[in-house]
Short mmCIF file of C-alpha atoms and ligand atoms in Angstrom, two decimals:
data_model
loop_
_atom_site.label_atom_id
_atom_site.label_comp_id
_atom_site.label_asym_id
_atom_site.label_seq_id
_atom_site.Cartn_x
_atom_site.Cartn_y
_atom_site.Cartn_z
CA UNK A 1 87.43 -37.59 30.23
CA UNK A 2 88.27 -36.52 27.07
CA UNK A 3 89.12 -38.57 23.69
CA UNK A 4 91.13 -37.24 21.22
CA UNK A 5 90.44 -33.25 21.40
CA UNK A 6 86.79 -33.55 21.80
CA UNK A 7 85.49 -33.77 25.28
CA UNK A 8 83.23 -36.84 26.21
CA UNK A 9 80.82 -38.13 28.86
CA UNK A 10 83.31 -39.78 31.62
CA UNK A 11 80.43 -43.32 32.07
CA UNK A 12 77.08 -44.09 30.42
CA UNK A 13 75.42 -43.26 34.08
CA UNK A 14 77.49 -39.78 33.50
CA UNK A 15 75.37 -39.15 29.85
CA UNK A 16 72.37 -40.62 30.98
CA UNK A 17 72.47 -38.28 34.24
CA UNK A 18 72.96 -34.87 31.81
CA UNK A 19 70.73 -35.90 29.48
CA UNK A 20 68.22 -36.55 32.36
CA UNK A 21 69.50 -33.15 33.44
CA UNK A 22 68.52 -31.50 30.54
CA UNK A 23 65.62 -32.95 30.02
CA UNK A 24 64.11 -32.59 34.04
CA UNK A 25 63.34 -28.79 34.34
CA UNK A 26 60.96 -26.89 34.31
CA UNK A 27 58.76 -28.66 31.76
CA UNK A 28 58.62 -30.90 34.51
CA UNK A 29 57.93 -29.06 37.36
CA UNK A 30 55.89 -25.89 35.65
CA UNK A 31 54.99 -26.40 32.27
CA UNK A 32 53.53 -30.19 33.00
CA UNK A 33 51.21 -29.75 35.55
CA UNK A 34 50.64 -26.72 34.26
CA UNK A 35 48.97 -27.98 31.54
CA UNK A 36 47.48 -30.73 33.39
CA UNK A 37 45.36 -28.53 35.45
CA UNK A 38 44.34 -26.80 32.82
CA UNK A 39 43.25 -29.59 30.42
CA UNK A 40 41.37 -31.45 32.62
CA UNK A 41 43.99 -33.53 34.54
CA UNK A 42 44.08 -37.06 33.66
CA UNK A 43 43.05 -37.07 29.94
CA UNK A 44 45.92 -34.31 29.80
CA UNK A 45 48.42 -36.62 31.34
CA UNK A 46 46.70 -39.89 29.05
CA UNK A 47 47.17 -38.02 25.69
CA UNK A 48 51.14 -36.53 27.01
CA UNK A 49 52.31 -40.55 27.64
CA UNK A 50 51.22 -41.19 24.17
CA UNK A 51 52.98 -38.68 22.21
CA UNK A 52 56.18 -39.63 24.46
CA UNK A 53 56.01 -43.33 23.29
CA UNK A 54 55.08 -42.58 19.60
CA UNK A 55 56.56 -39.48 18.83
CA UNK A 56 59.55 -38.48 20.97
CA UNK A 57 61.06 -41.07 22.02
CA UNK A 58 61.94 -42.14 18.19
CA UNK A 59 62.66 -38.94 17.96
CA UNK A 60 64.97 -38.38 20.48
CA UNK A 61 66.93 -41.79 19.61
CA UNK A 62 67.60 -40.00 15.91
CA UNK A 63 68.84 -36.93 16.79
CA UNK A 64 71.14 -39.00 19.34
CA UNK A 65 72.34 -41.00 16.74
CA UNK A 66 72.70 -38.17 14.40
CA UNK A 67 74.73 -36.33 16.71
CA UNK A 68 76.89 -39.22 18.24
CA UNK A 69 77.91 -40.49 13.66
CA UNK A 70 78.97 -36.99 13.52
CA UNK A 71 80.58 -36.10 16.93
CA UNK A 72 81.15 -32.41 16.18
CA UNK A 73 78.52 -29.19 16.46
CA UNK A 74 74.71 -29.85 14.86
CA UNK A 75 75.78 -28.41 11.69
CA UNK A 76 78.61 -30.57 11.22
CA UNK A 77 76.62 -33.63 12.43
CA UNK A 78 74.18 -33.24 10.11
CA UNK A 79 76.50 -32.54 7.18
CA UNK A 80 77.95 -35.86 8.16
CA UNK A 81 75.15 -37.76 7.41
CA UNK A 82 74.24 -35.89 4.48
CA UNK A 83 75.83 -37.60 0.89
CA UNK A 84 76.00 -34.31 -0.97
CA UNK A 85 77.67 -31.55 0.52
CA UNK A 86 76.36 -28.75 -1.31
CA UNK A 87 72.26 -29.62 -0.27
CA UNK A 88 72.79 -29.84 3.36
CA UNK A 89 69.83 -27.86 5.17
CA UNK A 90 71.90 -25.47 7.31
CA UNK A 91 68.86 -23.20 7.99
CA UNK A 92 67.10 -25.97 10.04
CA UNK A 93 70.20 -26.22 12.31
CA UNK A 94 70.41 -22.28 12.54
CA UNK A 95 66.60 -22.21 13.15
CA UNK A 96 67.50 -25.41 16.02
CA UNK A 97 70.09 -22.82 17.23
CA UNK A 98 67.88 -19.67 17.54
CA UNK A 99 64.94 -21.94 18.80
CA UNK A 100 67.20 -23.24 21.94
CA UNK A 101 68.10 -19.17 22.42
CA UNK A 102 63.99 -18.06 22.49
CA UNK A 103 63.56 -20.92 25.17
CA UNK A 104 66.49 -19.85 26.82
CA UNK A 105 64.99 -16.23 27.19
CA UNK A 106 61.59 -17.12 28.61
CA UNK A 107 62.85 -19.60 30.38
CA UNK A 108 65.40 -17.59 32.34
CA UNK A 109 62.36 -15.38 33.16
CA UNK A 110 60.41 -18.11 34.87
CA UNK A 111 63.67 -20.06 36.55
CA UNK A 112 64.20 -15.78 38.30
CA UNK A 113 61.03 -16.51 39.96
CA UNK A 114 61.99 -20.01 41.63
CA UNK A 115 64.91 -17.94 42.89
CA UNK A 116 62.88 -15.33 44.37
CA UNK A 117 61.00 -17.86 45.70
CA UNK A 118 64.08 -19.65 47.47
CA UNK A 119 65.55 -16.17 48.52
CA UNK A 120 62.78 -14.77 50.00
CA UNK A 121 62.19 -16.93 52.85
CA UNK A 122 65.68 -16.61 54.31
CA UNK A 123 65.51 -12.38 54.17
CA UNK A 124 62.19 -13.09 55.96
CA UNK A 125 63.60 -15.43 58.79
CA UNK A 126 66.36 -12.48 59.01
CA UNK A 127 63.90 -9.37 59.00
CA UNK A 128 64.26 -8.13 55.57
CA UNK A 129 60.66 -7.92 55.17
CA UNK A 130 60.54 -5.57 52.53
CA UNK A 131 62.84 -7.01 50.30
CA UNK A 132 61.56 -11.24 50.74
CA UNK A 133 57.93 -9.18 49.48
CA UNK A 134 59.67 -7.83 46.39
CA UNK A 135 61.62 -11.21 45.18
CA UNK A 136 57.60 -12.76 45.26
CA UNK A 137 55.79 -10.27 43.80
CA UNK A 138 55.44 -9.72 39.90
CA UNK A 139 57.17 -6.84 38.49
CA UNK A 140 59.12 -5.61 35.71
CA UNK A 141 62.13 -4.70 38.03
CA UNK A 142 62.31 -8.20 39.81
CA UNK A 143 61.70 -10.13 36.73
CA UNK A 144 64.59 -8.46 34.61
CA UNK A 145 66.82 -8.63 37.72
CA UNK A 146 66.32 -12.41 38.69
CA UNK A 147 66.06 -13.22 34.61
CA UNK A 148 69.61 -11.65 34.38
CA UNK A 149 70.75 -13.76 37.40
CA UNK A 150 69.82 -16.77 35.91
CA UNK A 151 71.43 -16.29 32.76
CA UNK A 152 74.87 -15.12 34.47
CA UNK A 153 74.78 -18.41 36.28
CA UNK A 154 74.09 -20.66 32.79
CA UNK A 155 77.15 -18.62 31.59
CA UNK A 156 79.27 -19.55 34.44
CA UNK A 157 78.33 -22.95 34.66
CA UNK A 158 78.91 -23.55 30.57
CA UNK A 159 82.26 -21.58 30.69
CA UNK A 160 83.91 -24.73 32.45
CA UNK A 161 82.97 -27.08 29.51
CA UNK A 162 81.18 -30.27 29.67
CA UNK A 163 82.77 -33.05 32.26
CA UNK A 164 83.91 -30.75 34.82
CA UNK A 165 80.63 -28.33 34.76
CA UNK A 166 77.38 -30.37 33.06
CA UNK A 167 78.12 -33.72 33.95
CA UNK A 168 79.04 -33.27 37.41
CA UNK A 169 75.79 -30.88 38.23
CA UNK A 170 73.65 -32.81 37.10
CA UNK A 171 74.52 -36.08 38.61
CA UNK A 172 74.84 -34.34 41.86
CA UNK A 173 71.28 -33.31 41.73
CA UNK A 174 68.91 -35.77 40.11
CA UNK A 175 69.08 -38.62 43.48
CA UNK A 176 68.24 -35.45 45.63
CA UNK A 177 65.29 -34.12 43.48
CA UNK A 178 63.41 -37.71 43.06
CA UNK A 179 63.79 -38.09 47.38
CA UNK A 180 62.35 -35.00 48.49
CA UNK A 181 59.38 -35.40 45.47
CA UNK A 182 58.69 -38.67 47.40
CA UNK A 183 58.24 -37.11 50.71
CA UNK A 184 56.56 -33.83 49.49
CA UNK A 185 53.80 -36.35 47.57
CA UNK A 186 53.34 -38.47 50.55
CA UNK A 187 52.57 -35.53 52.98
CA UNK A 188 50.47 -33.43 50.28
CA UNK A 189 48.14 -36.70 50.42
CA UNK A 190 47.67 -37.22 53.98
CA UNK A 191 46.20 -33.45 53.78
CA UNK A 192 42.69 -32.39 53.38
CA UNK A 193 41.30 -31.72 49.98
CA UNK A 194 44.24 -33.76 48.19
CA UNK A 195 41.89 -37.07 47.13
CA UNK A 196 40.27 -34.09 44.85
CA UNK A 197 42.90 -33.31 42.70
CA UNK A 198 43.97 -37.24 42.86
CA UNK A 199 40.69 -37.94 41.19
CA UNK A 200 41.18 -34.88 38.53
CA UNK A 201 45.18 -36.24 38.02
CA UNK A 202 44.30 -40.05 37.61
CA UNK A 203 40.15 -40.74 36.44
CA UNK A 204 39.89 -39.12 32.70
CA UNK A 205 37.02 -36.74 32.11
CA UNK A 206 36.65 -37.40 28.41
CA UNK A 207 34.69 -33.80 27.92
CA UNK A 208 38.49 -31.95 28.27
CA UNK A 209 39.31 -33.46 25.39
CA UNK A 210 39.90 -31.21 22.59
CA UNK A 211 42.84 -30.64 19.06
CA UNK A 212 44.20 -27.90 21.41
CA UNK A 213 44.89 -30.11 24.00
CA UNK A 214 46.24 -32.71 21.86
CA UNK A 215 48.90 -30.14 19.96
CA UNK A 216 49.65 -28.81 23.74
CA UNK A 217 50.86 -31.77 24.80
CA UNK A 218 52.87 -33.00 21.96
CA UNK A 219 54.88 -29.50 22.69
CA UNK A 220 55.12 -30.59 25.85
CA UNK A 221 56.39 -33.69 25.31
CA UNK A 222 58.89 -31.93 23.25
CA UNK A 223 59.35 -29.47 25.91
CA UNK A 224 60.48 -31.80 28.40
CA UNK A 225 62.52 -33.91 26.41
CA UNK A 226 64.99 -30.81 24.70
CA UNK A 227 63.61 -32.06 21.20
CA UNK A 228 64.45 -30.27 17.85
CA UNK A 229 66.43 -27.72 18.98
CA UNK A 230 69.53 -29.94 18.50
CA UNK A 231 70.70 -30.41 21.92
CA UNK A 232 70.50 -33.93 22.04
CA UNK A 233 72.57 -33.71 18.79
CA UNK A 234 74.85 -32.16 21.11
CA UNK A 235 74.81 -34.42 23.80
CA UNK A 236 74.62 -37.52 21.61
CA UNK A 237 78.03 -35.69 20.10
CA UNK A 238 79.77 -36.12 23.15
CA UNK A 239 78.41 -39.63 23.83
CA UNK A 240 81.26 -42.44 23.19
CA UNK A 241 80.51 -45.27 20.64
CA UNK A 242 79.96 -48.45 22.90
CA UNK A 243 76.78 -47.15 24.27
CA UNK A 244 73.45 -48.49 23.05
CA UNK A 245 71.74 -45.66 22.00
CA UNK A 246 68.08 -46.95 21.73
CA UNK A 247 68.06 -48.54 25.37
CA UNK A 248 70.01 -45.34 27.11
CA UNK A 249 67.18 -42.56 25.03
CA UNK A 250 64.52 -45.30 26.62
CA UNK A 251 66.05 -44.65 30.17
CA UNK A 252 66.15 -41.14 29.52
CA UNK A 253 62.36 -40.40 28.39
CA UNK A 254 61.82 -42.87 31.32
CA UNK A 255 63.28 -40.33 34.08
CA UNK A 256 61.97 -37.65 32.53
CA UNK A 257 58.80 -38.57 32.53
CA UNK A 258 58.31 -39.97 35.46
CA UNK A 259 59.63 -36.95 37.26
CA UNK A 260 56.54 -34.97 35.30
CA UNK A 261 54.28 -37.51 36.81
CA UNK A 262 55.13 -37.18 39.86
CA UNK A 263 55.34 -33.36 39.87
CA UNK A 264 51.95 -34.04 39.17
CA UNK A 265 50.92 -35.77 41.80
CA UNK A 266 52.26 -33.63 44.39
CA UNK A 267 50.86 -30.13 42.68
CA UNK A 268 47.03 -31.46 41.43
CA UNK A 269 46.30 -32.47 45.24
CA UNK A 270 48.14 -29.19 46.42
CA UNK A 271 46.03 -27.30 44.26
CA UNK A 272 42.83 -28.48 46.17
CA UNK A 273 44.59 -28.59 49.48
CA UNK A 274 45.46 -25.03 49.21
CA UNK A 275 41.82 -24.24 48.00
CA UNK A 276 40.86 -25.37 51.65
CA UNK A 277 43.25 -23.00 52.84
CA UNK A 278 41.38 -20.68 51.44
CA UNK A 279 43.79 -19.77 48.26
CA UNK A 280 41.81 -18.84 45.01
CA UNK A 281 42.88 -21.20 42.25
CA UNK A 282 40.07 -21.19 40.24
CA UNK A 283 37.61 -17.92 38.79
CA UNK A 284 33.99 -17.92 39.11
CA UNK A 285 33.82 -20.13 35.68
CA UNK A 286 35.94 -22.60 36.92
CA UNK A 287 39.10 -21.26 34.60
CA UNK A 288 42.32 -21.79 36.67
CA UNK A 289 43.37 -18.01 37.66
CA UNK A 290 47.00 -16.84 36.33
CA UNK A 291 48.02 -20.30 35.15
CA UNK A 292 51.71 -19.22 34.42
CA UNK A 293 52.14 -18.89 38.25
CA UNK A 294 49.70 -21.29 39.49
CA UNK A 295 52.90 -23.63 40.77
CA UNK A 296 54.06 -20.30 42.88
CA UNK A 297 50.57 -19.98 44.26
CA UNK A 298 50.29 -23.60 44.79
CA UNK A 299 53.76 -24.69 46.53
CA UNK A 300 54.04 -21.92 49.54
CA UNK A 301 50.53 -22.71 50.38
CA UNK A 302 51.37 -25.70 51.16
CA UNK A 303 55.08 -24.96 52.95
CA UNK A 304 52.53 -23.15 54.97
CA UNK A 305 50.53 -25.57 56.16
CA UNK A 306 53.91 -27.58 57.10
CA UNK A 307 54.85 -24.62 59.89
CA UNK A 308 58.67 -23.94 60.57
CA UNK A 309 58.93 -27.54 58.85
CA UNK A 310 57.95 -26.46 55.62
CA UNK A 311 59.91 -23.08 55.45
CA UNK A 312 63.34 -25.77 54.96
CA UNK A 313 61.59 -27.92 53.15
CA UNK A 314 60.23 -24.74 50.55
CA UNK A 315 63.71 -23.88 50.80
CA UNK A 316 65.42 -27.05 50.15
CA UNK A 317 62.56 -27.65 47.28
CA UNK A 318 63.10 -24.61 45.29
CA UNK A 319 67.14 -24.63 45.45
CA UNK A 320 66.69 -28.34 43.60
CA UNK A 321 64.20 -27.03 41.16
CA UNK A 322 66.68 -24.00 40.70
CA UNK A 323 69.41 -26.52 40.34
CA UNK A 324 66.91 -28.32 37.72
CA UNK A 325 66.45 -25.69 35.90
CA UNK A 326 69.95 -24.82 35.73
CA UNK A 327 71.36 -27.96 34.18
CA UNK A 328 68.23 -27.72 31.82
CA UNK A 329 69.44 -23.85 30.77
CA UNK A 330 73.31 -25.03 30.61
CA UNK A 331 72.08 -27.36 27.68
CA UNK A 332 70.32 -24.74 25.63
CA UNK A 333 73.46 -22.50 26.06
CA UNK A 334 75.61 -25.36 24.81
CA UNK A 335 74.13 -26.12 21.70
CA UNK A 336 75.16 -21.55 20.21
CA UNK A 337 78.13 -22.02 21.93
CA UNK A 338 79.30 -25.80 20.52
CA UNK A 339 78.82 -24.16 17.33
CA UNK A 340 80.43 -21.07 17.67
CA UNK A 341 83.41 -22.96 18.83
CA UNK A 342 83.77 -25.52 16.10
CA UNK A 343 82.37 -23.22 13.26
CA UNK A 344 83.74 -19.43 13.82
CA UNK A 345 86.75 -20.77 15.73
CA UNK A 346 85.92 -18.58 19.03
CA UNK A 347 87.21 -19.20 22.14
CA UNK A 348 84.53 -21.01 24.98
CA UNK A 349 85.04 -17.57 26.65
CA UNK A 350 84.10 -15.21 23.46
CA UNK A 351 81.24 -17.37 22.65
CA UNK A 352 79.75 -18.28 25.95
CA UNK A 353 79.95 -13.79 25.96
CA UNK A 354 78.34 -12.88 23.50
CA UNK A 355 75.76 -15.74 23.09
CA UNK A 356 74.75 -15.04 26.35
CA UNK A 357 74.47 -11.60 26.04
CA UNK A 358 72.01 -12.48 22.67
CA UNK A 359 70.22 -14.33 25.32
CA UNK A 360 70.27 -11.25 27.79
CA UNK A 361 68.91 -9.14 25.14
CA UNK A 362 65.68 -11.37 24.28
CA UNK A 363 65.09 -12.14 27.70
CA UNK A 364 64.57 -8.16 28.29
CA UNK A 365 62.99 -8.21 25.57
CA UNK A 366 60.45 -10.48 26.71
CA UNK A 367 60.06 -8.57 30.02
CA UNK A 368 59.60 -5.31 28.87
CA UNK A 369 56.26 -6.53 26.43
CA UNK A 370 55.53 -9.50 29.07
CA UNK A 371 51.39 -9.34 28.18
CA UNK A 372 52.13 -9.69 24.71
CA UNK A 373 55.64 -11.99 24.15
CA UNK A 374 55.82 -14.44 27.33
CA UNK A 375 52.69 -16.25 26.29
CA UNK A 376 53.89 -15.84 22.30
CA UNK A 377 57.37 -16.60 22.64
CA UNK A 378 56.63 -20.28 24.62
CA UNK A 379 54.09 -20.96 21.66
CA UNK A 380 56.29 -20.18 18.78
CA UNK A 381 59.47 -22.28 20.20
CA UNK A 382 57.77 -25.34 21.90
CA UNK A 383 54.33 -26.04 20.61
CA UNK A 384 55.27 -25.43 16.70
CA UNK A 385 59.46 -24.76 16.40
CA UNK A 386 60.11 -27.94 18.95
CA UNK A 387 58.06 -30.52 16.97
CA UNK A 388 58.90 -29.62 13.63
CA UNK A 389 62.41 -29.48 14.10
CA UNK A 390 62.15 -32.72 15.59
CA UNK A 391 60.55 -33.82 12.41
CA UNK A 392 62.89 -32.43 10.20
CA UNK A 393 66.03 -34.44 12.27
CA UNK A 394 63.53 -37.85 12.01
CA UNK A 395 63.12 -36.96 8.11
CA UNK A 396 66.91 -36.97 8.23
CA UNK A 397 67.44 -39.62 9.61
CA UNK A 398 64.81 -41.69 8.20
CA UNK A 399 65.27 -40.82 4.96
CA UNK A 400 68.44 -38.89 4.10
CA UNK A 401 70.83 -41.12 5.51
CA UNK A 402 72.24 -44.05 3.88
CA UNK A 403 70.19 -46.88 5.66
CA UNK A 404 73.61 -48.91 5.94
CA UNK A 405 75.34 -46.10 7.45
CA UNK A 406 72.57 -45.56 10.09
CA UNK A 407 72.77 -49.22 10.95
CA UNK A 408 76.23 -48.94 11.03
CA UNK A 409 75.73 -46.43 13.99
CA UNK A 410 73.43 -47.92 16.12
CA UNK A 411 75.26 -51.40 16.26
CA UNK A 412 78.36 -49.81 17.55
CA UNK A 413 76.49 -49.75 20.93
CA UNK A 414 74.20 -52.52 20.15
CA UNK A 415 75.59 -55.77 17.68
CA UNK A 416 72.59 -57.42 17.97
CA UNK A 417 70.39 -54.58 17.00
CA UNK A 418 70.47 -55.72 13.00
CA UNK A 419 68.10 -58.38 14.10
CA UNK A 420 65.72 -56.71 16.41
CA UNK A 421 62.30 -56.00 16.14
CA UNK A 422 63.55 -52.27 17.30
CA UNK A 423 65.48 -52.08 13.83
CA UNK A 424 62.49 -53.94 11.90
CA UNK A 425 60.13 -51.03 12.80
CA UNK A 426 62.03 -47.90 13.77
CA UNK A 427 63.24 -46.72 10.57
CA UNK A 428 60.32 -46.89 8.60
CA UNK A 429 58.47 -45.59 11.60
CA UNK A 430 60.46 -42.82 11.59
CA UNK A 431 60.14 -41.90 7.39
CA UNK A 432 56.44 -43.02 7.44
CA UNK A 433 54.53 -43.21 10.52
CA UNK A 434 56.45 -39.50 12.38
CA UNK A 435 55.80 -37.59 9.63
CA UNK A 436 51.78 -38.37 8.86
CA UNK A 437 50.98 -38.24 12.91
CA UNK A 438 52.89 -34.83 13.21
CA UNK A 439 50.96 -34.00 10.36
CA UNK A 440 47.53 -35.16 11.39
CA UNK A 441 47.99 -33.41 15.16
CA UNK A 442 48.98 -29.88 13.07
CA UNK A 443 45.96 -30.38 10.19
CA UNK A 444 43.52 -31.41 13.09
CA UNK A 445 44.03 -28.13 15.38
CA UNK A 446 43.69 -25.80 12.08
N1 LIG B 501 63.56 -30.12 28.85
C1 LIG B 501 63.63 -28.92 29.62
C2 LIG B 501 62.55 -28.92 30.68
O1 LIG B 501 61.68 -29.81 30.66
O2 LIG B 501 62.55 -28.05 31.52
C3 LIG B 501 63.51 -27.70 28.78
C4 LIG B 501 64.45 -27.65 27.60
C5 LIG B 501 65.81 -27.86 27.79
C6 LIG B 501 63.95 -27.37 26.36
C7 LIG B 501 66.66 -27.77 26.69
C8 LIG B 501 64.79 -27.28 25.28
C9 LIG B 501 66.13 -27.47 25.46
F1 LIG B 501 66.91 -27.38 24.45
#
């Protein structure tokens, strides 16, 4: 639906379901218990809940609000809030911009893989032996190929603008996704081996904790919930005035992160349940072995051990997490492209072009030097770039905006909010309390 010339979210379940669909990705489904099993489980997953409540969720209900005062592209939004023109921090937003592009690379890379992973079953079950072995097995060929793929698709899918092509993707797919979690987590724990990685997912084992661990998952928690790179801003842009922005952010995080739970709990327990099946996951020191594809190890292990069952339900699982992924990429795309639109004048066509093809050009990048920039580039954008941006858009709203004005806002979608406890604490949480936490996670780890 759109209002005036600028296109909107059609229903508050219609934003909540694209922010969602940004958010749920792979963060979720790779990065999270990722990290989990390589932190030590539980006090991996304790120390991630925490810097969701106390760090990104206030975070992500500024750059919301940010973006839905100034309903135009970042840079405009945050001129709007800004009261003199001529100081307005333009870099940040260009660095927000280049920061979504870097996770769009590496993340096109990984998102190939899931569709190797959902093509190559079918060419088996029709003979094509040789070519199911090549979509699952790591090479500089397949990755480029299936990274390119990807990023076509984002293209396509952002070319047709926000209601008819990210609103209507990614309320398709979220319902879908949460079901087939629910059944994949109750079968992985009727199997053998699965109480194991329970125990390492849910009782804390207080020697994993470490600073590294702690700046890891504040990333993370970034990560997952498309902080600082200004697509909220975006999204938030396109969000119309009656909606209370505090509660819907709430609902969001919520989702999010309890779709990282419960990827979780379904890949711990496969981890050990695939270890009876006699897959390696762990070296002789107990390190996990190739952590950036332990998920693809993990999750056809246990397809396996479903028979013909499981080769639908592998299928079935990696077209959603493809799907994920997808309304997750279409966000990072939309944040160069919004811009280009409203601040060079180009066409959706021209920009959605050449932006891509930017994004084509690191993604090869990335491929080409794999050893050295996959591990680099996913450091550099979501461990440091992700959280400080985020703190710059708190410090903005915190303390550059008029206090009135941000009031003014947030009780568009909320009258009552003036009186809340939520208004009592959240600004001064956000010019005071964001900044020296951020701080103290950074100073501790150096
Ligand atoms: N939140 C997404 C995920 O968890 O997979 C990743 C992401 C999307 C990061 C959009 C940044 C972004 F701008």
């Amino acid at each position: 639906m759109a209002s005036g010339s600028r296109a909107q979210f059609s229903s508050k379940l219609g934003f909540i379901m694209a922010a969602a669909g940004s958010a749920v990705g792979l963060g979720n489904v790779w990065g999270f218990p990722t990290q989990a099993a390589s932190n030590g489980g539980a006090v991996f997953l304790i120390v991630y809940l925490l810097m969701v409540v106390v760090l990104a969720l206030p975070m992500l209900i500024a750059e919301l609000t940010i973006g839905r005062h100034g309903q135009a592209s970042p840079l405009r939004s945050i001129a709007s809030i800004w009261p003199k023109r001529s100081k307005v921090p333009v870099g940040f937003g260009l660095l927000g911009l280049l920061t979504a592009l870097m996770i769009l690379s590496f993340y096109s890379i990984i998102a190939g893989w899931l569709a190797g992973y959902l093509v190559s079953p079918i060419l088996d079950l029709i003979g094509l032996h040789t070519a199911a072995n090549w979509l699952e097995s790591f090479s500089l060929e397949r990755n480029l190929v299936l990274a390119l793929v990807f990023i076509g698709l984002t293209m396509k899918v952002v070319m047709s603008g926000v209601t008819d092509g990210i609103e209507r993707w990614s309320s398709r797919l979220m319902p879908v996704l949460v079901g087939l979690f629910v059944v994949m987590i109750i079968y992985i724990l009727t199997q053998d081996g699965a109480m194991d990685g329970l125990k390492m997912y849910l009782v804390p084992d207080m020697s994993h904790f470490s600073a590294d661990l702690v700046v890891g998952a504040m990333g993370q928690a970034f990560f997952s919930l498309s902080l600082g790179v200004t697509v909220m801003m975006v999204y938030g842009s396109y969000l119309p005035k009656d909606i209370n922005i505090p509660k819907t952010a709430a609902q969001v995080a919520a989702i999010d992160t309890g779709i990282a739970f419960g990827a979780g709990l379904l890949i711990l327990p496969a981890m050990f349940v695939a270890q009876k099946h006699g897959v390696q996951i762990y070296d002789q020191a107990g390190h996990l072995l190739n952590s950036d594809t332990l998920v693809f190890t993990v999750l056809p292990a246990m397809f396996d051990t479903m028979g013909s069952v499981g080769v639908i339900v592998g299928i079935l699982f990696f077209a959603l997490m493809l799907i994920a992924a997808l309304t997750s990429s279409i966000s990072m795309l939309e944040v160069p492209v919004s811009c280009a639109i409203e601040e060079l004048g180009h066409s959706r066509k021209k920009a959605v072009w050449w932006i891509g093809g930017v994004a084509i050009a690191l993604a090869a990048a990335i491929v080409f030097n794999f050893g050295t920039l996959f591990g680099l580039v996913i450091t550099i954008s979501t461990v440091y770039l992700q959280p400080l941006l985020g703190l710059v858009w708190a410090i903005c709203a915190g303390w550059v905006w008029h206090r009135a004005g941000l009031l003014e806002e947030i009780r568009q979608g909320n009258p009552e909010v003036a009186n809340s406890l939520f208004w009592k604490v959240w600004p001064n949480y956000l010019r005071y309390v964001c900044p020296i936490l951020m701080g103290l996670v950074f100073w501790v780890t150096i």
